[in-house]
Structure formats: C-alpha cells, structure tokens
Amino acid sequence: MNKIIFDENNRIFKLDTPGSSYMIKIADEEGFLLHMYYGKRLNSTITDDLCRLEQSPFIPSKNERERASFMDCAPFEYPCHGLGDYRDDAFSVLNKAGHTATSFSYRSHKIYSGKHALKGLPATFGTEDECETLEITGADEANGLEITLFYSVFYDTDAIVKSVRIENTGNADIKLTKVLSSCVDFYGDEYDTVFLHGSWARERIIDRKPLGYGKHYVSSLRGESSHQEHPFIGLLAKNADEDNGEVYGFNFVYSGNFIAQAEKSQFDSVRVLMGINPVDFCWNLKPGEEFYAPEVICVYSDKGIGGMTRSFHDLYRRHLIRSKYKDRKRPILINNWEATYFNFDTEKLISIAKRASALGIEMLVMDDGWFGHRNDDSSSLGDWYVNEEKLPGGLKYLVDEVNKLGLKFGIWMEPEMISPDSDLYRAHPDWAIQIPGRTPVRSRAQLVLDLSRDEVVEYVYGRISAVLKSANIEYLKWDMNRQLTDIGSFGLAPEAQGELFHRYVLGVYALQDRLTKDFPDLLLENCSGGGARFDPGMLYYSPQIWTSDDQDPVERMKIQQGTALIYPLSTMGAHVCDCPNHTTGRTTPFETRGYVALAGTFGYELDVTRIPETDQALIPYQIKMYHRFNDLVRTGDYYRIASFLENHEWDAWEVVSPDKSEALLTVINVSARVNMKARPIKLKGLDPEKMYTVTFVDIKAEPGKEQTLTLPGDALMYAGINPRIDNAGDFRGRLIYLRSENV
Ligand code: DGJ
C-alpha cells in the first residue's frame, strides 16, 4: 500500500507512517506550498480550510491589497524571507544585487520507493521495501534557484525524514545565508517544549517548559552539536506525559552548528524550525552547483514521551546506524583514562590487562598520552607516532602482549586537533583554524585542524590508518576536546570563509566515512570531551558514543535519561567508575555502578589492580550480568518508570523484548528513607494476558537460587510489585528480570 499519495483534485500530498499523517497542499495559482496537518494518522486527505485559503483577505492572487495578511499567517511548508512572513524563515540568500528575499513556488514532484543518500552527509537509509520518498521541487525564479524538499516515510516507524537541496539554475553566483532543513507549522494549541541542555559532565538534561509567545530556541555555534544545547526539540501537548498525549520530536542529523526553534505567533500558531545555524554561515553557490541541507527526523507519538522515544530508538537502530556492531554485544572494555591519566607505560598497561583478563574483561583501551611526548595535555596532538619511552617496542609489542592475555586492544586518538607544541604545527602552522593577525584562542592548550582543506584531511587519514595498521587494533575511541573559535581558514578565499564551519563538519564526515569503509571490522566509539557530539550524525558512523565524562551513577542516571530520550541504550558508552568518583567525589556501591552502566555499552574505567578486593571480586559477576542481559538491553523497547531528575529520590527504567516475553527493570533508590511509603512499581509494556516469572536478580547467586514469583502481566502493570530493595543506605539498586514462558 502506498504511504505517500498525491490527491490531484485537492492538490494535497499525504504522507503516512503506521500511526501518523503529514499533509502538504499546493495552494493558489502561485503554487504556495502550505503545511496542512501533522498528527495522528488520518484516513483521507482533508480539504478543510485550515489554511484559511477560501476567505478574503487570505487569497493572495485575488487580493493583492492584503497580500501581507496571507503571508504572515499562512502555514508555509518552507517559509521564505523578506516578502511579508515576519515569523522566522527557513531560507535566505544574498544575491548579486545585494537582495536577501526568497520565495518558493511549486513546480513538480515525484514519489518513489526507497530513499536517496545525501552527498557527503550522514542520513537515514532504507530499501525499496522499507520506505518511500516524496520530492517536491519548487523555484525561486527571481534568484535563479531550484529548491527540492525531500520527505521519506518509513513503514515500520512513526518517523518522517526531511531534507532540502538547493540548486543554482540561474546565471549568477549567489550566496546562501540560511538553508534550514525543516519547518512545521502547528495551529493554535497550547504546547510545552522539551530541550536537552547541559554542560561538560552534565550533558542532555531534560528541560520541559510551557511555550510562550515569541521565539524560543537552542543552538550551537561551537562547531559541534555541543555539551550545552542539543539539536533536538520536543513539542508536547499540555497534558502529555510519559505514557499519554501527543508529542512531536525533531532531531537533526548533523554534528555542527545548529538551530532548533519554536515560535508562537500572534495567531497562536507555532512554527518549529530546525537546521544549520545561519549565524556565521554563508555558502557560495555558482551556477550549476547544489547545496544539500542535512536531515531532520520528525517523530509523532500519541503515546506520550515514551512513544516518541521508542520510535526514535527503532529508527536509529534500523535505519541510521550502519556499523555491523549495532546488533552485536560489544566487547567489555577497560579504559585506562581514569585509572592512570597520562601516567602509564607498557608495564602498567599490561598489569591492568592481566588482572582484567583474569576477571573476564574482554578488551583493553589505551587512552590519551601514548604518542609524541605527551605527558600532559599541553602537547603532541597531530604527532601520531608512538612514544617509545613509554611504550618500548611500540604498539605492536604492547598489542601482541595484550592479545596473548586473551584481550582485544583498542586505542584513543584525537584526529581533528593540533597542539602548537607539535612537529605537525611547526611544519604546518597554516593547517590550524585561525585568523591572521589574531592570536588564536587556545582551549585545553590546543587548536583545531582545518578540515576544510583536502591536504589536511588526507594527512589525518594517513596517520589514523597507519596507526590502525601498525598492530592488531580492534577499537578506536575518536575524541574531540575543544570547540571551534577563530573561524578562519588559510585554504579558503575571503568570500568563502563563511563556509568553514560547515566544511569542517563535512571533513569530519569524510574522514569517518573512509575509515568505516576501509576498516569495516573496527569498532568505532565517538567522543567529545565526554558527550559533546552525541548526535545522530555521529551515530551514522559509530554504533556507540561516549555519553559523558561524568561516570558517577547518580549523575549518570540523569544524563542517561536525557540521552535515552532519543538515542537507543545500545549507543550510550557507559563504564563502571572508581570511587570516590573523579568528577563528583561521591562514593556509591560497586553493584549500583554496574546497574547504571548496564543501561549502556558497559565497561570499566578504573585501575583494576588497585580497587578494593571486594570490588574486584564482583567483576566476574557483573560480567555474567552483562552477558545475561545485554541482548535484551540492546534490542528491547525502553520504558521510563520513574525519574530521579523529577522526584529527587529514586529512578527506574525498564526494557521489554519486542515480543514481550522478557523484561528487565532497574530500580535505584538514590536516597534511603526510613519508614518509606509503599512504592509498588507498575511495569509497562508487558502482555496483560501472559504469566511472568519475576526474578529478583542476585548477580552472585548460583543458578536457580534467586528469589522468584509468578505473576500475571496485568497485575504487574496495573497493581505493581514491591522491588524489595535493601533500604540500608543510599544508592541501593535492584534488577528485576521477568520472563514469560507462554510466548
Ligand atoms: C575526553 C574524554 O571524554 C575522556 O574520556 C578522555 O578520553 C580524555 N578526553 C582524554 O584526553
């Protein structure tokens, strides 16, 4: 059955996902493209006057006198600049004559099975049996531009993916000063917005608030998606909660500067815009050239925030992440960063590897400090040659020794950076992003390589591949530890400096694309000073991303809740840390640290030779726990049960297998209270008709020795169960595993 139709009589496009519809109308003789509807799935196209087209003064061709009234309230599908729509627009230019106005008139369209790729950009994918695409082409004749709006619907998820291509079909050069990827206008309801705000070690904290009049936006001008704000916006009906109500989510498949904005107009309509941040963006388009704006994912849910979350998770697991590891258990790694920082050598790493191997850990990752003369963060980025003083015999010797212990080996690199104190900088100072005549701003003592230049990208790739080929390296942690400033490139002409931010991101994508094609077996984990580049763009290249440098389980619960609002648990890099925790100074039980890390990729980041014997003794049990539950965590449907961020006392989340035969509930009592009120936990997503064996997991118990109960799915969901948490102390956690035999 077609998911996209064109109703010729009413000139309406209708795009359907399993649970939502999206409608666009070609209106009036001028070919305005108007947004008619986005919401719960409809059975037919409507011809209603939602756009107020039939009433004077809203028919532009019939009432030139009041054209502005139409322009300023019509729900434009791709709003243009400077011709009477005073709400924010999606598209503006600077043409040869110095004018900035733009327009869009419908010209043609096509509908086809499958989905196009985006040149040089990460994008969702699907076969002809999995998705369908609509391309609507319009023209801005005065500027000599052709604009194509792309829409793809997936048959298995409530997601619509949008992007834009602009082609210069005229004879003159033109500058694109703003090319957003998506606009959706909503009519007159009261909404809340959800943004994900943060900071270093506090990324993606959920922030819900009522939407008032005017423009409300989050953005980045940091050259990456950033710790501080996130390329996501949620628009929620006032009554929407975790399980009920209408929720819209928009997420940008891009890793650089962005804007995500909701604007409530004088008429109470709401315009949601998303795309590349127009500030410091200016793209030169010569005749015949094209510009591709990245994808925006739009998700609709009438099952509350949780419904939106599960659609994003499904879409990303099925149609965005390409790595072969996305459907596999990842090796349990131990990373030496918080164990040693820069202070390590071969002997130290091997001592960690020996102990780790004895406990069942599967991979050693050597973090920052193995190259050049880097003994702190003041030097050597760019000099990707092993420091033989620290690692005598080089990488090959170390990796072979680690492999002999039965462990895989992984390495850290920060390929996009250059230290002023490096041989690379001494040879090529012009390879750093900087403005002639200004001393460039240093951050963590380093500068950023100019990845808009092909020769720089080529050099960086050469070094990465040489390192990876020099030994049996099976994992790469790709870090990026500073944001961009001093936007100036020695490789770009003066008129092209406004392209640098975007060209930089394209350079990162080109590198990771080549890397993942040349090293298909490599497990890539992206990272940026913790989780500053945890976005769908990076997920296209790496199946996991380091979530945050804050590994304290209490802080992590909030960070992981915000991250999991959009991103699958399988993508969240999460480790059991040392205590007192290095960022918060908090001490928490080793078990609880394990339960929280289990909600992500799971690994360790501590000196396993020095932590207490009792903690070491728990590791083999935690490893068994990981192997027992990771398939479910990675592939299951995620439900949020309670939020410590909201209630300040406890947290609980659940994953349920798609066939509802299994579930895992994690409960963390953050602060113990005496005489606690009864807190039955009502599970979600189970089959009310099924009987479940409920196991109160004891990771140390012999098989068959854990406490169990048998309860029906409806009782578990509607009456709830007592989690039986030991209340003697803060930060106590509990795993509860449910299994139904009558599948
Ligand atoms: C920031 C990362 O988030 C850390 O895990 C670590 O790799 C450091 N960089 C190393 O410099």
mmCIF file of C-alpha atoms in Angstrom, residues 299-509:
data_model
loop_
_atom_site.group_PDB
_atom_site.id
_atom_site.type_symbol
_atom_site.label_atom_id
_atom_site.label_comp_id
_atom_site.label_asym_id
_atom_site.label_seq_id
_atom_site.Cartn_x
_atom_site.Cartn_y
_atom_site.Cartn_z
ATOM 1 C CA VAL A 299 8.530 11.764 15.097
ATOM 2 C CA TYR A 300 4.909 11.888 16.175
ATOM 3 C CA SER A 301 3.530 9.954 19.126
ATOM 4 C CA ASP A 302 0.091 9.799 20.646
ATOM 5 C CA LYS A 303 1.501 7.610 23.396
ATOM 6 C CA GLY A 304 3.315 10.306 25.244
ATOM 7 C CA ILE A 305 7.017 10.929 25.534
ATOM 8 C CA GLY A 306 7.752 7.213 25.812
ATOM 9 C CA GLY A 307 6.107 6.556 22.446
ATOM 10 C CA MET A 308 8.292 9.204 20.831
ATOM 11 C CA THR A 309 11.385 7.731 22.463
ATOM 12 C CA ARG A 310 10.688 4.222 21.212
ATOM 13 C CA SER A 311 10.163 5.486 17.646
ATOM 14 C CA PHE A 312 13.500 7.281 17.686
ATOM 15 C CA HIS A 313 15.205 4.180 19.099
ATOM 16 C CA ASP A 314 13.693 1.936 16.442
ATOM 17 C CA LEU A 315 14.526 4.304 13.616
ATOM 18 C CA TYR A 316 18.132 4.745 14.697
ATOM 19 C CA ARG A 317 18.704 1.045 15.301
ATOM 20 C CA ARG A 318 17.161 0.038 11.982
ATOM 21 C CA HIS A 319 17.776 2.935 9.633
ATOM 22 C CA LEU A 320 20.658 5.105 10.802
ATOM 23 C CA ILE A 321 23.483 3.199 12.485
ATOM 24 C CA ARG A 322 25.444 1.308 9.871
ATOM 25 C CA SER A 323 28.120 -0.440 11.898
ATOM 26 C CA LYS A 324 27.946 -4.205 11.961
ATOM 27 C CA TYR A 325 28.300 -3.946 15.747
ATOM 28 C CA LYS A 326 24.928 -2.282 16.147
ATOM 29 C CA ASP A 327 23.227 -5.666 16.538
ATOM 30 C CA ARG A 328 26.031 -7.274 18.491
ATOM 31 C CA LYS A 329 27.203 -7.467 22.026
ATOM 32 C CA ARG A 330 30.213 -5.177 22.318
ATOM 33 C CA PRO A 331 33.375 -6.488 23.982
ATOM 34 C CA ILE A 332 33.521 -5.472 27.643
ATOM 35 C CA LEU A 333 36.344 -2.991 27.731
ATOM 36 C CA ILE A 334 38.513 -1.480 30.385
ATOM 37 C CA ASN A 335 39.768 2.023 29.640
ATOM 38 C CA ASN A 336 42.828 3.383 31.430
ATOM 39 C CA TRP A 337 41.905 7.103 31.398
ATOM 40 C CA GLU A 338 40.632 7.469 34.951
ATOM 41 C CA ALA A 339 42.977 4.673 36.037
ATOM 42 C CA THR A 340 46.228 6.368 35.084
ATOM 43 C CA TYR A 341 45.522 9.561 33.146
ATOM 44 C CA PHE A 342 48.818 10.321 31.304
ATOM 45 C CA ASN A 343 50.916 8.376 33.752
ATOM 46 C CA PHE A 344 51.311 4.932 32.197
ATOM 47 C CA ASP A 345 53.736 2.745 30.298
ATOM 48 C CA THR A 346 53.689 -0.708 28.755
ATOM 49 C CA GLU A 347 54.291 -2.375 32.089
ATOM 50 C CA LYS A 348 51.399 -0.574 33.770
ATOM 51 C CA LEU A 349 49.013 -1.325 30.922
ATOM 52 C CA ILE A 350 50.000 -4.972 30.934
ATOM 53 C CA SER A 351 49.446 -5.203 34.674
ATOM 54 C CA ILE A 352 45.924 -3.829 34.156
ATOM 55 C CA ALA A 353 45.373 -6.198 31.235
ATOM 56 C CA LYS A 354 46.489 -9.220 33.268
ATOM 57 C CA ARG A 355 44.126 -8.559 36.114
ATOM 58 C CA ALA A 356 41.329 -7.572 33.735
ATOM 59 C CA SER A 357 41.747 -10.753 31.758
ATOM 60 C CA ALA A 358 41.652 -12.869 34.900
ATOM 61 C CA LEU A 359 38.345 -11.241 35.831
ATOM 62 C CA GLY A 360 36.747 -11.785 32.412
ATOM 63 C CA ILE A 361 37.124 -8.329 30.837
ATOM 64 C CA GLU A 362 37.482 -8.594 27.076
ATOM 65 C CA MET A 363 39.354 -5.548 25.761
ATOM 66 C CA LEU A 364 41.922 -3.032 26.955
ATOM 67 C CA VAL A 365 41.594 0.522 25.623
ATOM 68 C CA MET A 366 44.666 2.721 25.862
ATOM 69 C CA ASP A 367 43.511 6.320 26.205
ATOM 70 C CA ASP A 368 45.265 9.671 25.762
ATOM 71 C CA GLY A 369 49.035 10.018 26.184
ATOM 72 C CA TRP A 370 50.702 7.276 24.090
ATOM 73 C CA PHE A 371 52.137 9.456 21.296
ATOM 74 C CA GLY A 372 54.611 12.280 20.659
ATOM 75 C CA HIS A 373 55.942 13.498 24.003
ATOM 76 C CA ARG A 374 52.523 13.850 25.590
ATOM 77 C CA ASN A 375 52.729 13.547 29.359
ATOM 78 C CA ASP A 376 50.002 16.065 29.997
ATOM 79 C CA ASP A 377 47.556 17.856 27.736
ATOM 80 C CA SER A 378 49.930 20.595 26.585
ATOM 81 C CA SER A 379 51.499 18.956 23.542
ATOM 82 C CA SER A 380 51.760 16.484 20.654
ATOM 83 C CA LEU A 381 48.278 16.371 19.137
ATOM 84 C CA GLY A 382 48.883 15.738 15.451
ATOM 85 C CA ASP A 383 52.092 13.761 16.050
ATOM 86 C CA TRP A 384 50.513 10.334 15.888
ATOM 87 C CA TYR A 385 53.758 8.410 16.413
ATOM 88 C CA VAL A 386 54.139 6.161 19.394
ATOM 89 C CA ASN A 387 56.190 7.407 22.350
ATOM 90 C CA GLU A 388 58.709 4.601 22.683
ATOM 91 C CA GLU A 389 59.902 5.887 26.043
ATOM 92 C CA LYS A 390 56.503 4.976 27.460
ATOM 93 C CA LEU A 391 55.824 2.070 25.167
ATOM 94 C CA PRO A 392 59.164 0.411 24.334
ATOM 95 C CA GLY A 393 58.765 -1.921 21.387
ATOM 96 C CA GLY A 394 55.938 0.270 20.149
ATOM 97 C CA LEU A 395 52.310 -0.503 19.651
ATOM 98 C CA LYS A 396 52.931 -3.858 18.047
ATOM 99 C CA TYR A 397 54.698 -5.246 21.092
ATOM 100 C CA LEU A 398 52.095 -3.904 23.522
ATOM 101 C CA VAL A 399 49.138 -5.097 21.480
ATOM 102 C CA ASP A 400 50.639 -8.543 20.959
ATOM 103 C CA GLU A 401 51.218 -8.896 24.696
ATOM 104 C CA VAL A 402 47.674 -7.793 25.452
ATOM 105 C CA ASN A 403 46.301 -10.183 22.831
ATOM 106 C CA LYS A 404 48.330 -13.013 24.395
ATOM 107 C CA LEU A 405 46.443 -12.359 27.611
ATOM 108 C CA GLY A 406 43.228 -13.022 25.692
ATOM 109 C CA LEU A 407 42.198 -9.364 25.474
ATOM 110 C CA LYS A 408 41.434 -7.334 22.385
ATOM 111 C CA PHE A 409 43.116 -3.971 22.108
ATOM 112 C CA GLY A 410 41.638 -0.520 21.469
ATOM 113 C CA ILE A 411 43.231 2.903 21.133
ATOM 114 C CA TRP A 412 42.381 6.582 21.659
ATOM 115 C CA MET A 413 43.035 9.315 19.112
ATOM 116 C CA GLU A 414 42.006 12.925 18.727
ATOM 117 C CA PRO A 415 42.446 13.276 14.969
ATOM 118 C CA GLU A 416 40.891 16.723 14.489
ATOM 119 C CA MET A 417 43.341 18.547 16.740
ATOM 120 C CA ILE A 418 46.782 20.088 16.631
ATOM 121 C CA SER A 419 48.931 21.189 19.570
ATOM 122 C CA PRO A 420 51.003 24.333 18.992
ATOM 123 C CA ASP A 421 53.753 22.262 20.607
ATOM 124 C CA SER A 422 53.856 19.568 17.934
ATOM 125 C CA ASP A 423 56.034 18.747 14.962
ATOM 126 C CA LEU A 424 52.910 18.984 12.832
ATOM 127 C CA TYR A 425 52.266 22.570 13.879
ATOM 128 C CA ARG A 426 55.904 23.521 13.448
ATOM 129 C CA ALA A 427 55.729 22.190 9.884
ATOM 130 C CA HIS A 428 52.227 23.458 9.013
ATOM 131 C CA PRO A 429 51.053 26.317 11.234
ATOM 132 C CA ASP A 430 48.601 27.229 8.474
ATOM 133 C CA TRP A 431 46.797 23.914 8.985
ATOM 134 C CA ALA A 432 45.251 25.216 12.200
ATOM 135 C CA ILE A 433 41.981 27.128 12.098
ATOM 136 C CA GLN A 434 42.898 30.713 12.956
ATOM 137 C CA ILE A 435 42.531 34.307 11.820
ATOM 138 C CA PRO A 436 45.653 36.030 10.505
ATOM 139 C CA GLY A 437 46.589 38.925 12.798
ATOM 140 C CA ARG A 438 44.897 37.412 15.868
ATOM 141 C CA THR A 439 46.465 35.099 18.409
ATOM 142 C CA PRO A 440 44.172 32.083 18.264
ATOM 143 C CA VAL A 441 42.231 31.178 21.374
ATOM 144 C CA ARG A 442 43.585 28.008 22.933
ATOM 145 C CA SER A 443 41.380 25.580 24.707
ATOM 146 C CA ARG A 444 42.987 22.718 26.583
ATOM 147 C CA ALA A 445 46.161 24.226 25.084
ATOM 148 C CA GLN A 446 45.205 23.063 21.614
ATOM 149 C CA LEU A 447 43.999 24.312 18.228
ATOM 150 C CA VAL A 448 41.698 22.716 15.684
ATOM 151 C CA LEU A 449 42.878 21.372 12.341
ATOM 152 C CA ASP A 450 41.381 22.951 9.263
ATOM 153 C CA LEU A 451 39.436 20.009 7.885
ATOM 154 C CA SER A 452 38.024 22.152 5.091
ATOM 155 C CA ARG A 453 41.378 21.530 3.356
ATOM 156 C CA ASP A 454 41.791 18.314 1.412
ATOM 157 C CA GLU A 455 45.511 18.014 2.185
ATOM 158 C CA VAL A 456 44.788 18.204 5.918
ATOM 159 C CA VAL A 457 42.073 15.548 5.689
ATOM 160 C CA GLU A 458 44.476 13.409 3.667
ATOM 161 C CA TYR A 459 47.257 13.779 6.247
ATOM 162 C CA VAL A 460 44.958 12.984 9.150
ATOM 163 C CA TYR A 461 43.569 9.941 7.415
ATOM 164 C CA GLY A 462 47.073 8.737 6.583
ATOM 165 C CA ARG A 463 48.071 8.877 10.249
ATOM 166 C CA ILE A 464 44.921 7.184 11.533
ATOM 167 C CA SER A 465 45.213 4.342 9.074
ATOM 168 C CA ALA A 466 48.955 3.931 9.709
ATOM 169 C CA VAL A 467 48.306 3.636 13.440
ATOM 170 C CA LEU A 468 45.473 1.167 12.951
ATOM 171 C CA LYS A 469 47.523 -0.957 10.581
ATOM 172 C CA SER A 470 50.593 -0.998 12.839
ATOM 173 C CA ALA A 471 49.120 -3.563 15.217
ATOM 174 C CA ASN A 472 46.008 -5.620 15.851
ATOM 175 C CA ILE A 473 43.825 -2.693 16.923
ATOM 176 C CA GLU A 474 40.129 -3.558 17.030
ATOM 177 C CA TYR A 475 38.564 -0.454 18.544
ATOM 178 C CA LEU A 476 39.095 3.290 18.141
ATOM 179 C CA LYS A 477 37.911 5.983 20.542
ATOM 180 C CA TRP A 478 37.734 9.133 18.384
ATOM 181 C CA ASP A 479 37.856 12.098 20.723
ATOM 182 C CA MET A 480 37.393 15.843 20.097
ATOM 183 C CA ASN A 481 38.243 18.008 23.072
ATOM 184 C CA ARG A 482 37.691 21.584 22.120
ATOM 185 C CA GLN A 483 35.148 23.700 20.373
ATOM 186 C CA LEU A 484 35.901 25.940 17.427
ATOM 187 C CA THR A 485 36.875 29.606 17.646
ATOM 188 C CA ASP A 486 38.820 31.985 15.410
ATOM 189 C CA ILE A 487 36.930 30.919 12.331
ATOM 190 C CA GLY A 488 39.486 31.494 9.615
ATOM 191 C CA SER A 489 40.988 29.171 7.027
ATOM 192 C CA PHE A 490 44.215 29.703 5.127
ATOM 193 C CA GLY A 491 42.800 27.415 2.457
ATOM 194 C CA LEU A 492 39.615 29.320 1.661
ATOM 195 C CA ALA A 493 39.240 32.524 -0.326
ATOM 196 C CA PRO A 494 37.968 35.554 1.630
ATOM 197 C CA GLU A 495 34.464 35.198 0.184
ATOM 198 C CA ALA A 496 34.378 31.513 1.212
ATOM 199 C CA GLN A 497 35.288 31.950 4.906
ATOM 200 C CA GLY A 498 31.587 31.665 5.757
ATOM 201 C CA GLU A 499 31.707 28.065 4.549
ATOM 202 C CA LEU A 500 34.323 26.973 7.059
ATOM 203 C CA PHE A 501 32.061 25.758 9.871
ATOM 204 C CA HIS A 502 30.084 23.501 7.548
ATOM 205 C CA ARG A 503 33.108 22.394 5.533
ATOM 206 C CA TYR A 504 34.773 21.402 8.805
ATOM 207 C CA VAL A 505 31.881 19.066 9.616
ATOM 208 C CA LEU A 506 31.964 17.678 6.070
ATOM 209 C CA GLY A 507 35.685 16.991 6.620
ATOM 210 C CA VAL A 508 34.917 15.023 9.792
ATOM 211 C CA TYR A 509 32.251 13.046 7.950
#
